[in-house]
Coordinates of C-alpha atoms in Angstrom, one line a residue:
M1 CA 5.8 3.8 26.9
L2 CA 2.6 5.4 25.9
A3 CA 0.1 4.2 23.4
V4 CA -3.3 5.1 22.9
K5 CA -5.9 2.5 21.9
Q6 CA -8.9 4.6 20.6
S7 CA -12.5 3.6 21.5
P8 CA -14.6 2.4 18.6
L9 CA -16.2 5.5 18.5
I10 CA -13.2 7.6 17.8
F11 CA -10.2 7.0 15.6
I12 CA -9.9 3.4 14.7
A13 CA -13.5 2.7 13.7
R14 CA -13.8 5.7 11.7
D15 CA -10.3 5.4 10.1
S16 CA -10.2 1.6 9.5
D17 CA -13.7 1.5 8.2
N18 CA -12.7 4.3 5.7
W19 CA -9.8 2.2 4.8
T20 CA -11.9 -0.7 4.0
Q21 CA -14.3 1.6 2.0
S22 CA -11.2 2.6 0.0
G23 CA -10.4 -0.7 -0.8
A24 CA -8.1 -2.0 2.1
K25 CA -10.1 -5.3 3.0
G26 CA -9.6 -6.7 6.5
W27 CA -8.9 -3.3 8.0
S28 CA -12.4 -2.5 9.4
Y29 CA -12.7 -2.0 13.2
A30 CA -14.5 -5.5 13.5
D31 CA -11.5 -6.8 11.6
V32 CA -8.7 -5.6 13.5
L33 CA -10.2 -5.7 17.2
P34 CA -9.3 -9.2 17.7
Y35 CA -5.9 -8.4 17.1
F36 CA -5.8 -5.5 19.8
K37 CA -7.6 -7.9 22.2
R38 CA -5.2 -10.8 21.7
M39 CA -2.1 -8.6 22.4
E40 CA -3.5 -7.0 25.8
N41 CA -3.4 -7.8 29.2
W42 CA -6.0 -5.0 30.8
H43 CA -5.3 -4.1 34.4
D44 CA -8.5 -2.3 35.1
G45 CA -7.2 -0.4 38.3
G46 CA -11.1 0.2 39.2
H47 CA -12.0 1.5 35.9
G48 CA -13.8 -1.4 34.3
G49 CA -13.0 -2.7 30.9
D50 CA -15.7 -4.2 28.7
P51 CA -14.6 -7.6 27.6
K52 CA -16.1 -6.9 24.2
W53 CA -13.2 -4.1 23.6
R54 CA -10.4 -5.5 26.1
G55 CA -8.1 -8.5 26.3
N56 CA -6.8 -10.0 29.4
D57 CA -4.3 -12.7 28.3
G58 CA -1.8 -10.9 25.8
P59 CA 1.7 -9.9 26.6
L60 CA 1.3 -6.1 26.4
H61 CA 0.1 -4.9 30.0
V62 CA -2.3 -2.2 29.6
A63 CA -3.8 0.4 32.3
R64 CA -5.7 3.7 32.1
G65 CA -3.1 6.1 32.9
K66 CA -3.4 8.5 36.2
R67 CA -5.3 11.7 35.5
D68 CA -3.4 13.7 38.3
N69 CA -0.1 13.0 36.4
P70 CA 0.9 16.6 34.7
L71 CA 1.8 14.5 31.6
F72 CA -1.9 13.6 31.2
K73 CA -2.8 17.4 30.9
A74 CA 0.2 18.2 28.5
F75 CA -0.8 15.2 26.3
V76 CA -4.4 16.0 26.1
E77 CA -3.6 19.7 25.3
A78 CA -1.0 18.4 22.5
D79 CA -4.3 17.1 20.6
E80 CA -6.3 20.4 20.6

C-alpha cells in the first residue's frame, strides 16, 4: 500500500488551514498532526524523521520508499 503524508509545507498545512478558515474547526495542521503521529510507527532507514512530525508507537508501519524503484519516478511524474 502507498500513502503519502505530506510535509507541513505542502498539502496538509495549506489545505487544512484553509478548511479551518472556511469554518471546519479542528482541521488545522496543528489539530490533525497528533492523529498522524499516533497512527505512525516510523522506520527511518537512515533517513531521519523529526519527532515533531513523526510517531513511533502507532499500528501503521511507515517508511520512506526506495528512490531507485521504477514506481518512484512514475509516481512523481503522475503528479506533474
